[in-house]
PDB file as gemmi writes it, atoms N, CA and C in Angstrom:
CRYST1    1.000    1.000    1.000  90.00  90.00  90.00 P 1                      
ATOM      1  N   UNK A   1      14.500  28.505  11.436  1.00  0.00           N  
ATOM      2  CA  UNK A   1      14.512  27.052  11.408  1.00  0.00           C  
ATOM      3  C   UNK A   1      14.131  26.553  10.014  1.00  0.00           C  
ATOM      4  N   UNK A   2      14.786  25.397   9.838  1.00  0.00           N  
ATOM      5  CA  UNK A   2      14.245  24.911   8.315  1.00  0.00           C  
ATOM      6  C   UNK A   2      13.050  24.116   8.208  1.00  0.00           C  
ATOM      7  N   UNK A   3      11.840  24.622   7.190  1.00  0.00           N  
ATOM      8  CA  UNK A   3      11.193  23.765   7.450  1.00  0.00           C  
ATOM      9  C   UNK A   3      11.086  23.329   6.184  1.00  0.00           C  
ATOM     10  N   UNK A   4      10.221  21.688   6.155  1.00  0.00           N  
ATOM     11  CA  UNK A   4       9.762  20.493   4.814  1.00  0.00           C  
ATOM     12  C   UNK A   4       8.513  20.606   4.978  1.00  0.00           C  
ATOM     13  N   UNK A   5       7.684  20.756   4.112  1.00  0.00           N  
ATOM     14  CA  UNK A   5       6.285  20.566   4.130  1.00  0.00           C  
ATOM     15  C   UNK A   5       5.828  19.467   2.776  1.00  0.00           C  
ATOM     16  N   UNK A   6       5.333  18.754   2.890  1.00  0.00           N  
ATOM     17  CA  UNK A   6       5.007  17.656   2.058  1.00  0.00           C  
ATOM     18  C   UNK A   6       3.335  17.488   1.798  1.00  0.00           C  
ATOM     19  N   UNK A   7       2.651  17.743   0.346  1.00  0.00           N  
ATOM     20  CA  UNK A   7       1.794  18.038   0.192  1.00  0.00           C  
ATOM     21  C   UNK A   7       1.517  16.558  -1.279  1.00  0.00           C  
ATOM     22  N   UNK A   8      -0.416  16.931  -1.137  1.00  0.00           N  
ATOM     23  CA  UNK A   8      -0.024  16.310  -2.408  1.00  0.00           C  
ATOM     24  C   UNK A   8      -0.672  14.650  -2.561  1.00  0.00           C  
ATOM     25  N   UNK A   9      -0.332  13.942  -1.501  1.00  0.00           N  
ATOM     26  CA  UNK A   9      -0.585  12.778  -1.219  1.00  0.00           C  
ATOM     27  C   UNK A   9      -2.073  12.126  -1.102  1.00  0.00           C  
ATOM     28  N   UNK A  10      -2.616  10.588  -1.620  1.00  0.00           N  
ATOM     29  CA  UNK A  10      -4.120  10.655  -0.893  1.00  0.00           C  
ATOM     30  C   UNK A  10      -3.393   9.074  -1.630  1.00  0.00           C  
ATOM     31  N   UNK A  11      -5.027   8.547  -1.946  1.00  0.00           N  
ATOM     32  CA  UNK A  11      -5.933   7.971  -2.792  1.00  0.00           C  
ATOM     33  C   UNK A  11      -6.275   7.036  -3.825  1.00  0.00           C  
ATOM     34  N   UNK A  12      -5.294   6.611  -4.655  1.00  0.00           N  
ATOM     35  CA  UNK A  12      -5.649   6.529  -5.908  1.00  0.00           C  
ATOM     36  C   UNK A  12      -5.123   4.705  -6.278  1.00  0.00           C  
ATOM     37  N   UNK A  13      -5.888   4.808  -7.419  1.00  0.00           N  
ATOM     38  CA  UNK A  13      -5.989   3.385  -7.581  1.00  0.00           C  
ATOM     39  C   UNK A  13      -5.139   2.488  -8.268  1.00  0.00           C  
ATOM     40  N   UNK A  14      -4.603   1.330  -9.161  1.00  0.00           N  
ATOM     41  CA  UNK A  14      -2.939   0.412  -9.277  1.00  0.00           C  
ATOM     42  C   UNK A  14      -3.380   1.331 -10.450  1.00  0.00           C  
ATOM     43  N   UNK A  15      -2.512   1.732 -11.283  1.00  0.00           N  
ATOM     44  CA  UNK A  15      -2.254   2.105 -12.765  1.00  0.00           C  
ATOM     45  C   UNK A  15      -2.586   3.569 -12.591  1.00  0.00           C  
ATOM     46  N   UNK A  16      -2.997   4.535 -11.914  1.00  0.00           N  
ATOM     47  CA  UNK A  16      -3.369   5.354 -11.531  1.00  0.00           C  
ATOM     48  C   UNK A  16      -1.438   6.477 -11.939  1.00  0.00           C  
ATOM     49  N   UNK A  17      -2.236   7.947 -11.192  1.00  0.00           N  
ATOM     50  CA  UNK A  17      -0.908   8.797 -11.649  1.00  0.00           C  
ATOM     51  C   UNK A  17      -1.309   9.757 -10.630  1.00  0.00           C  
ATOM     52  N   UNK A  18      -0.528  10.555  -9.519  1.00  0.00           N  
ATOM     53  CA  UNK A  18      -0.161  11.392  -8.416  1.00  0.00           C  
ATOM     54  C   UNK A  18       0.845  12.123  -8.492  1.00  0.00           C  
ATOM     55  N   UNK A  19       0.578  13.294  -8.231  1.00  0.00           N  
ATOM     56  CA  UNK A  19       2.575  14.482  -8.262  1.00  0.00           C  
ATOM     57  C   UNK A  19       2.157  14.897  -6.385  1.00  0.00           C  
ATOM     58  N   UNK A  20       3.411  15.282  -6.210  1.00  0.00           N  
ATOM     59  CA  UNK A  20       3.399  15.205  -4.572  1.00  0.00           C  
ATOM     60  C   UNK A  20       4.054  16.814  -4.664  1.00  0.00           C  
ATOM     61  N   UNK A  21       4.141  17.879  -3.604  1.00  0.00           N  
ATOM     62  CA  UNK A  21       4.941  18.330  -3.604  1.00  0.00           C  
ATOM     63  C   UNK A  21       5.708  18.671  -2.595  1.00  0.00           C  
ATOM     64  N   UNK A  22       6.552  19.620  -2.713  1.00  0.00           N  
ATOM     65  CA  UNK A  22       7.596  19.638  -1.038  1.00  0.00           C  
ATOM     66  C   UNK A  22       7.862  21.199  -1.272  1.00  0.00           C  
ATOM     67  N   UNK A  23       7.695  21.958  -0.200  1.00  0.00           N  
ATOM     68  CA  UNK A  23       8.192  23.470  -0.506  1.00  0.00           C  
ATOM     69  C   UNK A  23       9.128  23.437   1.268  1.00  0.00           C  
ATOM     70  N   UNK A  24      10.252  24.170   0.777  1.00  0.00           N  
ATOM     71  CA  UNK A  24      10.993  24.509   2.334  1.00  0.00           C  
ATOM     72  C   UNK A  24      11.591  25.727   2.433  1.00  0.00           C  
ATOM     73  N   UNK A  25      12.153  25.653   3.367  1.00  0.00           N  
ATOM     74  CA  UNK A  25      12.537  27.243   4.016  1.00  0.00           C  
ATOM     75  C   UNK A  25      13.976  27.063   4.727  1.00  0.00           C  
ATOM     76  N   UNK A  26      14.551  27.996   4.896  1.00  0.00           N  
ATOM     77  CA  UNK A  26      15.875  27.746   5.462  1.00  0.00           C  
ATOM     78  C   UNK A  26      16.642  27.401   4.479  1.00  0.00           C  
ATOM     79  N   UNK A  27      16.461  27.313   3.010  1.00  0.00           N  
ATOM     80  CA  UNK A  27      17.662  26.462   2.417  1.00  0.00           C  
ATOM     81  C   UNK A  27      18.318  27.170   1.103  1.00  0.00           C  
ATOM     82  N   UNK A  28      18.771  26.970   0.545  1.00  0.00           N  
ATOM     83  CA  UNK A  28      19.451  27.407  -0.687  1.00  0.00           C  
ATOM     84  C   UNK A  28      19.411  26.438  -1.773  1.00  0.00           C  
ATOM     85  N   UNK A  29      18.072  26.068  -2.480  1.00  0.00           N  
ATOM     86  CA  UNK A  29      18.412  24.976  -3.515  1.00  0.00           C  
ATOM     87  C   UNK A  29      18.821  25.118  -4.557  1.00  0.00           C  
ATOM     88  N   UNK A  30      19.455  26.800  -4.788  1.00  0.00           N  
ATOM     89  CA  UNK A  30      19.980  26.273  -6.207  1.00  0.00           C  
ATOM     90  C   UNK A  30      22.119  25.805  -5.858  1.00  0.00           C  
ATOM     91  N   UNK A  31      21.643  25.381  -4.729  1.00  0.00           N  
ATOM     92  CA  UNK A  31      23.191  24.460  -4.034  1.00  0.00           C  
ATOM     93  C   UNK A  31      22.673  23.401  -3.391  1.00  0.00           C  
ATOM     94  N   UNK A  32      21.681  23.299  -3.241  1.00  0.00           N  
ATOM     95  CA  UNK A  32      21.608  21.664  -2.762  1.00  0.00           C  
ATOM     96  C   UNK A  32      21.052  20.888  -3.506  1.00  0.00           C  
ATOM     97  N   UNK A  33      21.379  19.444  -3.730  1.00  0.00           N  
ATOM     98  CA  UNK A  33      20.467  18.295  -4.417  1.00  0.00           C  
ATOM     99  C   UNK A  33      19.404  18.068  -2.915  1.00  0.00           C  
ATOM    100  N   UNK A  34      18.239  17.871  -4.089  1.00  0.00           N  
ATOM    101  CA  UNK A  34      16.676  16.998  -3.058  1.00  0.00           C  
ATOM    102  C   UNK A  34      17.060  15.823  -3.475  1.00  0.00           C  
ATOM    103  N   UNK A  35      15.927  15.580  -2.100  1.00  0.00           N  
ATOM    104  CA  UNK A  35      15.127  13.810  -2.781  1.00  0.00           C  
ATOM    105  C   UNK A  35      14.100  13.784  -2.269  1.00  0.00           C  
ATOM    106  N   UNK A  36      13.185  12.796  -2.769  1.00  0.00           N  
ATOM    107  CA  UNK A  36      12.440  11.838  -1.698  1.00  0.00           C  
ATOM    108  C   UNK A  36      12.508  10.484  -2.014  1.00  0.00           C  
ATOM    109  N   UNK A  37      12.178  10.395  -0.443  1.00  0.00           N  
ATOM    110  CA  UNK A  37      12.054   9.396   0.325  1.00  0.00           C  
ATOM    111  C   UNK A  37      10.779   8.137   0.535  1.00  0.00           C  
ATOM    112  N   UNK A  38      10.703   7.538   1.042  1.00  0.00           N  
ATOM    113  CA  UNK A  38       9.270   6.478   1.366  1.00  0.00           C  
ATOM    114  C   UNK A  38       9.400   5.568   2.210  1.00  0.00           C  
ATOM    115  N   UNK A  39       8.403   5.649   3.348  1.00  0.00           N  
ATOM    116  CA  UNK A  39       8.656   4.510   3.714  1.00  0.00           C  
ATOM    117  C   UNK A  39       7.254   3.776   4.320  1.00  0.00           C  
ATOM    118  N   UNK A  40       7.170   2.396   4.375  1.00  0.00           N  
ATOM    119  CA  UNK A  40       6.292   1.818   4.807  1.00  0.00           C  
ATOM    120  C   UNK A  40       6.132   1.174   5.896  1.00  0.00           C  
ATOM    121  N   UNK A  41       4.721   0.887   6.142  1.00  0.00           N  
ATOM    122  CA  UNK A  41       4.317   0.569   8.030  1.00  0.00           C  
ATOM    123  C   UNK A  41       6.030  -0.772   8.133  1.00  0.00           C  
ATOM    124  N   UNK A  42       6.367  -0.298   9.028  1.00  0.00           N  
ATOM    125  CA  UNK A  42       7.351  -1.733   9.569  1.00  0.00           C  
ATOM    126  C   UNK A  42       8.605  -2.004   8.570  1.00  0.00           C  
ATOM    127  N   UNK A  43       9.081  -0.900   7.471  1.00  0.00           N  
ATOM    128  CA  UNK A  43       9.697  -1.054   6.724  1.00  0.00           C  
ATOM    129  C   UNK A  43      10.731   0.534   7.038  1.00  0.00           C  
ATOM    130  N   UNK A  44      12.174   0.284   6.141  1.00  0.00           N  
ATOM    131  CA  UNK A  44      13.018   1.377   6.808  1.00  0.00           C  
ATOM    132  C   UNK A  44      12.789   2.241   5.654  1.00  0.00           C  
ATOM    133  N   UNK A  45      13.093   3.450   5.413  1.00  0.00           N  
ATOM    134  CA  UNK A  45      12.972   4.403   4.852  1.00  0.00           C  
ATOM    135  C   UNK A  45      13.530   4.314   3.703  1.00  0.00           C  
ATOM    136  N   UNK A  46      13.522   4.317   2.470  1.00  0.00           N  
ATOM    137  CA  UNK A  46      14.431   4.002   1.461  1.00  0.00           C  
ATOM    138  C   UNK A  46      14.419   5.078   0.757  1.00  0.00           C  
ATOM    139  N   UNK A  47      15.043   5.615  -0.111  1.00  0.00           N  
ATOM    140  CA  UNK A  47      15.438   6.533  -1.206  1.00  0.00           C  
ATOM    141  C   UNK A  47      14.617   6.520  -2.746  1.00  0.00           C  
ATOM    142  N   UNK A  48      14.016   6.925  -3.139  1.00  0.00           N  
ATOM    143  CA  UNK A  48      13.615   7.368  -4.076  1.00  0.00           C  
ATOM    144  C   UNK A  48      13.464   7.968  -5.205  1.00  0.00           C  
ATOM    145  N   UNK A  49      14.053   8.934  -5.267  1.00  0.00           N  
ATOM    146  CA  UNK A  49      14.894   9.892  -6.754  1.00  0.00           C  
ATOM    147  C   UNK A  49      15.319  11.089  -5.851  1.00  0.00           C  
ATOM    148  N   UNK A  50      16.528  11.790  -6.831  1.00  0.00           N  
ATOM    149  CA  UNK A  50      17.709  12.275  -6.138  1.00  0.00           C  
ATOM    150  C   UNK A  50      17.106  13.730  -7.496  1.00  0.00           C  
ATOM    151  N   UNK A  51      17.432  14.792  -7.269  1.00  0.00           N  
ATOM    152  CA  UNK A  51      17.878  15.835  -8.208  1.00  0.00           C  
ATOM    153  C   UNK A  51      18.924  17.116  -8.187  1.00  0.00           C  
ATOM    154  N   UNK A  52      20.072  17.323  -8.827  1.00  0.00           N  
ATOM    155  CA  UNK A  52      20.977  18.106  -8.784  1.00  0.00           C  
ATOM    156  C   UNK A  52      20.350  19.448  -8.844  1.00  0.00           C  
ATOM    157  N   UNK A  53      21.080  20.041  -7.947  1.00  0.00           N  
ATOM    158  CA  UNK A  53      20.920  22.024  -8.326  1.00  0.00           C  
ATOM    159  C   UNK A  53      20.765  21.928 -10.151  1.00  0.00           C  
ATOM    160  N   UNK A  54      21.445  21.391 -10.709  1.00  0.00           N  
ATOM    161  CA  UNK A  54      21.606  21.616 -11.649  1.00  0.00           C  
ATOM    162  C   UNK A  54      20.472  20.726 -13.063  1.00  0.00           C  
ATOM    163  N   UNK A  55      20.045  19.990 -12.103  1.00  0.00           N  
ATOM    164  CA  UNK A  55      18.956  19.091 -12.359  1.00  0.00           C  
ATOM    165  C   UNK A  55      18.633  17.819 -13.134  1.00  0.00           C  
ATOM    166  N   UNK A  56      19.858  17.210 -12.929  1.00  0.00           N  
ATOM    167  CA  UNK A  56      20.043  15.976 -13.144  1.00  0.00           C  
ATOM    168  C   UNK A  56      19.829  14.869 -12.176  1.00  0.00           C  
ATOM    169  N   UNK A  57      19.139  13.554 -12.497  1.00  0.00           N  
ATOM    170  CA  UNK A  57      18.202  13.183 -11.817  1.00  0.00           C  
ATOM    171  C   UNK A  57      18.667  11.246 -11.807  1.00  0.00           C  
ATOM    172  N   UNK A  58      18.381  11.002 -10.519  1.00  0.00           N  
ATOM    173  CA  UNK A  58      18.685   9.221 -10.495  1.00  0.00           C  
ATOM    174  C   UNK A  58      17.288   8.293  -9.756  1.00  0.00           C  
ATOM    175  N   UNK A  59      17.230   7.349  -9.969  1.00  0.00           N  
ATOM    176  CA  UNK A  59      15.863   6.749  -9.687  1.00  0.00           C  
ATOM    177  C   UNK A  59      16.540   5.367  -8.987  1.00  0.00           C  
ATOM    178  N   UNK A  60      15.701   5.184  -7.948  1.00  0.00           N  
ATOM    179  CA  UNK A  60      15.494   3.639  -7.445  1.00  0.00           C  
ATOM    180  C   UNK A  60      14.933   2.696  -8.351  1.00  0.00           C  
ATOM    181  N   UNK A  61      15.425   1.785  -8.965  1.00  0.00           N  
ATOM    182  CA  UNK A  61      14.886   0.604  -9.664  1.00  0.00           C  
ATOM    183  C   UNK A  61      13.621   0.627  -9.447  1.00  0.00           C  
ATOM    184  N   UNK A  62      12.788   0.369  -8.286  1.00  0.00           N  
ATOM    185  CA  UNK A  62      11.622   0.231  -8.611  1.00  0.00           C  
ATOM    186  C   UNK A  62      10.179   1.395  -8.841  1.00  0.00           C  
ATOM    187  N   UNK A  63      11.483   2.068  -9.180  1.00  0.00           N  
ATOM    188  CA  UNK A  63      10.278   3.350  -9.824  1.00  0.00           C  
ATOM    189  C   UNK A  63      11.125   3.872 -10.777  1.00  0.00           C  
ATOM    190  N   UNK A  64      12.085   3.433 -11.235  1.00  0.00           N  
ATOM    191  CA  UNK A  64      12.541   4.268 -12.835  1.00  0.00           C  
ATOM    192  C   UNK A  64      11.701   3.462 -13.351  1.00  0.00           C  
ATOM    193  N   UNK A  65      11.269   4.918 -14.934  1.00  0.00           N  
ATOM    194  CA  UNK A  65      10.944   4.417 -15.573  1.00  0.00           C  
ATOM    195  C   UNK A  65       8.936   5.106 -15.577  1.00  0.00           C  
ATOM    196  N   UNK A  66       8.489   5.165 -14.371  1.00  0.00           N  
ATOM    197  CA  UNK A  66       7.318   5.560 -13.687  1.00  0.00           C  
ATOM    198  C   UNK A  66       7.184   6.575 -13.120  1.00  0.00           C  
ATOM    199  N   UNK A  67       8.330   7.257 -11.970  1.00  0.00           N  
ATOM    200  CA  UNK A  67       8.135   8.876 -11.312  1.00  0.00           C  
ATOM    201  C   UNK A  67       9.192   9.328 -12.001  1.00  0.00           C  
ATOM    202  N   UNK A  68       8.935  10.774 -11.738  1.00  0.00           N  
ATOM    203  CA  UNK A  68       9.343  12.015 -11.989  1.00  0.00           C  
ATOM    204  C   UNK A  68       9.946  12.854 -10.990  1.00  0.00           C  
ATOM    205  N   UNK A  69      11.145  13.405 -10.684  1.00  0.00           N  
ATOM    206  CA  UNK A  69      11.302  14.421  -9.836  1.00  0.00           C  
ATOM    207  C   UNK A  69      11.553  15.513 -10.953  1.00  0.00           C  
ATOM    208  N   UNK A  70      11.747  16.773 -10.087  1.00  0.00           N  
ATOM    209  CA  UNK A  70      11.708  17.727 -10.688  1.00  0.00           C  
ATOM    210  C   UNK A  70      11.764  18.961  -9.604  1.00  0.00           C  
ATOM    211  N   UNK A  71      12.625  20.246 -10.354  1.00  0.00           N  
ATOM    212  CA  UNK A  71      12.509  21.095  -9.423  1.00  0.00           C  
ATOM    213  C   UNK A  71      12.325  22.731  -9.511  1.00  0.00           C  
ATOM    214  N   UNK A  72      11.554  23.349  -8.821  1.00  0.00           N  
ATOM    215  CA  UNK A  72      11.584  24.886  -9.115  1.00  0.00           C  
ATOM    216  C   UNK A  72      12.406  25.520  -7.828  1.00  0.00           C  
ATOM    217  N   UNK A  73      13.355  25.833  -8.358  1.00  0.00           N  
ATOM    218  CA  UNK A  73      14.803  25.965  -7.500  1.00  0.00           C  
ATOM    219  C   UNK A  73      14.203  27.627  -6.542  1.00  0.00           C  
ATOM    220  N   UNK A  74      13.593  28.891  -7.676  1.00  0.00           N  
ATOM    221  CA  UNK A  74      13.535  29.849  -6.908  1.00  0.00           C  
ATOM    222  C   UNK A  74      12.487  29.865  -6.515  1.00  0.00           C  
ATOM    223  N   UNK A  75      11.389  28.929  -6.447  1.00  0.00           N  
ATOM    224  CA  UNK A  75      10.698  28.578  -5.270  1.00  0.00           C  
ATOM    225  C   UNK A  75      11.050  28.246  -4.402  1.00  0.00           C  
ATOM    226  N   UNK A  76      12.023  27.102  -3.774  1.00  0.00           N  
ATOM    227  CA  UNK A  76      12.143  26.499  -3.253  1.00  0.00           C  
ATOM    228  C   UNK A  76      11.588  25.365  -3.252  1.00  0.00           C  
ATOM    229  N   UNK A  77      10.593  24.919  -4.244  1.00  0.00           N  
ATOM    230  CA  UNK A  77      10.036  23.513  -4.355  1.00  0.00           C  
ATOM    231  C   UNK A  77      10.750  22.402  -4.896  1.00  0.00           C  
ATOM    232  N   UNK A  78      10.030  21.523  -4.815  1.00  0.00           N  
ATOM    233  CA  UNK A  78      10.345  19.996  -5.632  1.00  0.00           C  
ATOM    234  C   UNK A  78       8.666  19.026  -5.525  1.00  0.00           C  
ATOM    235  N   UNK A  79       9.263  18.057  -6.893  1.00  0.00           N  
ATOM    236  CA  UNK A  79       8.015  17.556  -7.437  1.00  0.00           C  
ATOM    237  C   UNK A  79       8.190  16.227  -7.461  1.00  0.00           C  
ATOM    238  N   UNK A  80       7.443  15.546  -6.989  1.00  0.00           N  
ATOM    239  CA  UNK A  80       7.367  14.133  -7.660  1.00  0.00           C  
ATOM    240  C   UNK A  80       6.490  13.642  -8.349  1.00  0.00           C  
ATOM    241  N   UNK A  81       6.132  13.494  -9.742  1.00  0.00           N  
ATOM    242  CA  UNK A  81       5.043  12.971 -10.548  1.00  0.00           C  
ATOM    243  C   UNK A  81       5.182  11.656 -10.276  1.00  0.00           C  
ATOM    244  N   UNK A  82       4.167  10.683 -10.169  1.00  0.00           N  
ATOM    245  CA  UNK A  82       4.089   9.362 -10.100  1.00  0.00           C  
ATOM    246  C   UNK A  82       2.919   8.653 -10.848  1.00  0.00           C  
ATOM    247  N   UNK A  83       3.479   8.010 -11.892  1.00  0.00           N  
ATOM    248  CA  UNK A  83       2.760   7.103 -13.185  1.00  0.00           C  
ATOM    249  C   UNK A  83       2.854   5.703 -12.595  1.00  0.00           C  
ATOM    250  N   UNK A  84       1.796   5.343 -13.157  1.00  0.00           N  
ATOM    251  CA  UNK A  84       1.440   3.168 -13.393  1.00  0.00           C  
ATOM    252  C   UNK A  84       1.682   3.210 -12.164  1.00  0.00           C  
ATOM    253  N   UNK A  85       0.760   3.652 -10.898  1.00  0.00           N  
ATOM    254  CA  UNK A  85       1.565   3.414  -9.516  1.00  0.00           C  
ATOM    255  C   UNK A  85       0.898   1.924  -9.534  1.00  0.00           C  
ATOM    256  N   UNK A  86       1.659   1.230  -8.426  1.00  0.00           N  
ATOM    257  CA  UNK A  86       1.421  -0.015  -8.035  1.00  0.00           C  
ATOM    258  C   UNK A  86       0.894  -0.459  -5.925  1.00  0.00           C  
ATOM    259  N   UNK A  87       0.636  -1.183  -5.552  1.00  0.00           N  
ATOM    260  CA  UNK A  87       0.410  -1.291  -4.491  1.00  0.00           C  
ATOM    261  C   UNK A  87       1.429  -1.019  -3.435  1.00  0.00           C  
ATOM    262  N   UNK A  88       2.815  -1.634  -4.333  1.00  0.00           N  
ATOM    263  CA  UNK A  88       3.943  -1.929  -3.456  1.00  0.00           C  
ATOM    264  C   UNK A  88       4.505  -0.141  -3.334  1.00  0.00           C  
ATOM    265  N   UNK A  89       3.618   1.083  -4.032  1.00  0.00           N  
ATOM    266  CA  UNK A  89       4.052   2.155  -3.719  1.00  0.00           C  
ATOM    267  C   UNK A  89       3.883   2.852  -2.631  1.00  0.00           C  
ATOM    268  N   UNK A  90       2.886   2.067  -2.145  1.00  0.00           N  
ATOM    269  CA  UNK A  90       2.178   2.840  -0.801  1.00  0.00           C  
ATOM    270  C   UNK A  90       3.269   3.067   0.147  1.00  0.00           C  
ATOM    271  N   UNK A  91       3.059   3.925   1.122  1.00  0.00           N  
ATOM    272  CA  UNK A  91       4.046   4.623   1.834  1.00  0.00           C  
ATOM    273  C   UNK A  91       3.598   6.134   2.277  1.00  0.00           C  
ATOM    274  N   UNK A  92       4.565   6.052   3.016  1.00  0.00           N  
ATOM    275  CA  UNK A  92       4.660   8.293   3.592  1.00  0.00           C  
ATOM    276  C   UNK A  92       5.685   8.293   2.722  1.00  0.00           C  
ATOM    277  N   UNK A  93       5.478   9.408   2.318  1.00  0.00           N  
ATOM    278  CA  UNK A  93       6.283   9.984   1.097  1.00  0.00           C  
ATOM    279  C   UNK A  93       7.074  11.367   2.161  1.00  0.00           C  
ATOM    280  N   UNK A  94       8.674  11.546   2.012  1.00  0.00           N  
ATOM    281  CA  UNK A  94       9.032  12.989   2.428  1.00  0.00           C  
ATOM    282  C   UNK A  94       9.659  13.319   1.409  1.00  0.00           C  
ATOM    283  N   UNK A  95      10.503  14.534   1.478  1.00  0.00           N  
ATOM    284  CA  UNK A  95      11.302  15.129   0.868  1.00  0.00           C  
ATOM    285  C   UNK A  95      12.231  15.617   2.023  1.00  0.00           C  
ATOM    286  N   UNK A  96      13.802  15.621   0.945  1.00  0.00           N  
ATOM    287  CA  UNK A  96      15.235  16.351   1.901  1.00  0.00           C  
ATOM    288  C   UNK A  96      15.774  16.466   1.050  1.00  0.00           C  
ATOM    289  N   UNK A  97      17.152  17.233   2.014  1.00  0.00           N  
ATOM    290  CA  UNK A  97      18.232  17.921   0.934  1.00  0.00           C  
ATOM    291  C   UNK A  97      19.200  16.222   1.125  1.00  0.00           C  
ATOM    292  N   UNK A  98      20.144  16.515   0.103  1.00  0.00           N  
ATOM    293  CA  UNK A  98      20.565  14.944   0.027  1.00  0.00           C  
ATOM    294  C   UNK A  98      21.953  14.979  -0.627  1.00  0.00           C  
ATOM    295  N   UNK A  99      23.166  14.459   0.449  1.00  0.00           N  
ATOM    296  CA  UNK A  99      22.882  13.375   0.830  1.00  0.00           C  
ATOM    297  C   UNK A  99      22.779  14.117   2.451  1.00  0.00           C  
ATOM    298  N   UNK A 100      22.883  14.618   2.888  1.00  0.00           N  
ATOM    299  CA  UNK A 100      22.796  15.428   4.468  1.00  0.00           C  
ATOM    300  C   UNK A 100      21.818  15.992   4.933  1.00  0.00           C  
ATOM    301  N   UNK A 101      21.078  15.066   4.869  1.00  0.00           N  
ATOM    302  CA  UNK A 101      19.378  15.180   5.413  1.00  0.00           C  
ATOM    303  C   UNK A 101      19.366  16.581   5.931  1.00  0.00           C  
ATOM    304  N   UNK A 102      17.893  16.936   6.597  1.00  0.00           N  
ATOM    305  CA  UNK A 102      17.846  18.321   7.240  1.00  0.00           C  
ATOM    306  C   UNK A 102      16.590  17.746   8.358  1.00  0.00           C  
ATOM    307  N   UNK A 103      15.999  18.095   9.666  1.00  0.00           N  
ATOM    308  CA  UNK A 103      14.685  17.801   9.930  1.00  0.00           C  
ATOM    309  C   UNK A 103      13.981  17.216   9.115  1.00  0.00           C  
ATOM    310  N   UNK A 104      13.163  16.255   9.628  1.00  0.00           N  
ATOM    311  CA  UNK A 104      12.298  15.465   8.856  1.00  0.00           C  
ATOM    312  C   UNK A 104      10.758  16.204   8.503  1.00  0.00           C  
ATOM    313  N   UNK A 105       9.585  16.155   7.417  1.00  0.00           N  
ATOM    314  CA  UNK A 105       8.733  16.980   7.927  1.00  0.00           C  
ATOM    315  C   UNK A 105       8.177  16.001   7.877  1.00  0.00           C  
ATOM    316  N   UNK A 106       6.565  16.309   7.865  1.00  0.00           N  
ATOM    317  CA  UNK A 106       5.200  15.167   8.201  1.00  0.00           C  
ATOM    318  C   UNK A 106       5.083  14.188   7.342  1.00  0.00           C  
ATOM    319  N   UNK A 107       5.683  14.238   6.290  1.00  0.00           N  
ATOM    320  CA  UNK A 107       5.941  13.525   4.945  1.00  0.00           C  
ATOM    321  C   UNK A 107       4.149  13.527   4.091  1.00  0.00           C  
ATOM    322  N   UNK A 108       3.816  12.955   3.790  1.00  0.00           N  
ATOM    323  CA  UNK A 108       2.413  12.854   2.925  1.00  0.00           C  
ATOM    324  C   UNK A 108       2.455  11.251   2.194  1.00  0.00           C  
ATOM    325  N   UNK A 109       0.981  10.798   2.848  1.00  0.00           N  
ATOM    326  CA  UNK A 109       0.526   9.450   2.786  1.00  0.00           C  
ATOM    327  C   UNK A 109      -0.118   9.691   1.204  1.00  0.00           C  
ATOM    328  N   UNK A 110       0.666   8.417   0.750  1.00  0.00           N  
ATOM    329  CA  UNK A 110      -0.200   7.634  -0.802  1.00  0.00           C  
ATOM    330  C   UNK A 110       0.115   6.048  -0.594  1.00  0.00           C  
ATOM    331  N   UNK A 111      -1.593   6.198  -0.812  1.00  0.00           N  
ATOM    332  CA  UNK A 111      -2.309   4.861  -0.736  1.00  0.00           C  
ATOM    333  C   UNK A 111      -2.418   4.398  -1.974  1.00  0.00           C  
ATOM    334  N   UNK A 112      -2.229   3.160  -2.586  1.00  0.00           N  
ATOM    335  CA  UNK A 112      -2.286   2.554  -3.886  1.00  0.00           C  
ATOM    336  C   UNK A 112      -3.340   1.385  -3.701  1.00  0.00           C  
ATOM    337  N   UNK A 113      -4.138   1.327  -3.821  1.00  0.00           N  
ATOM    338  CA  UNK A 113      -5.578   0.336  -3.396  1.00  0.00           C  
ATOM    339  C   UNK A 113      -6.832   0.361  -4.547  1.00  0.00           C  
ATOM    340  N   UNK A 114      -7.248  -0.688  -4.862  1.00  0.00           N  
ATOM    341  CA  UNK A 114      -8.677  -0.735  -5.695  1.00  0.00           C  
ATOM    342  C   UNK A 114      -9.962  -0.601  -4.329  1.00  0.00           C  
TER     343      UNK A 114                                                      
END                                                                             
């Protein structure tokens, strides 16, 4: 079975900086593009940054510019660094293969709060 594990997440305060990570199983990433994801209480899940096998990378407006993806393919991992976070970042954070999702995992909570 494939699994997402999403690590990484807590705490931290507006201007602050967090890397998240995601390790899985079942998959082949040096053929699939990741992403993650976010979403908030009462809000739908939105997209976040995208990265190619090959490792070229696209951002949601309101975080280009601020996160980072990134990936260690023969791990199986992926990274999200996150700079100047803001309030409006808060959310469960997941990771997937993309654009053809896979199981969802527990995702990992970041809180942006003074």
């Amino acid at each position: 079975q494939v699994r997402l594990v999403e690590s990484g997440g807590g705490l931290v305060q507006p201007g602050g900086s967090l890397t998240l990570s995601c390790a899985a199983s079942g998959s082949m990433f040096r053929f699939q593009s990741m992403a993650w994801y976010r979403q908030a209480p009462g809000k739908e899940r939105e997209l976040v940054a995208t990265i190619t096998p090959g490792g070229r990378t696209n951002y949601a407006d309101s975080v280009k510019g601020r996160f980072t993806i990134s990936r260690d393919s023969a791990k199986n991992m992926v990274y999200l660094l996150m700079n100047n976070l803001k309030p409006e970042d808060t959310a469960v954070y997941y990771c997937n293969v993309h654009p053809d999702g896979l199981d969802w995992g527990q995702g990992t909570q970041v809180t942006v709060s003074s």
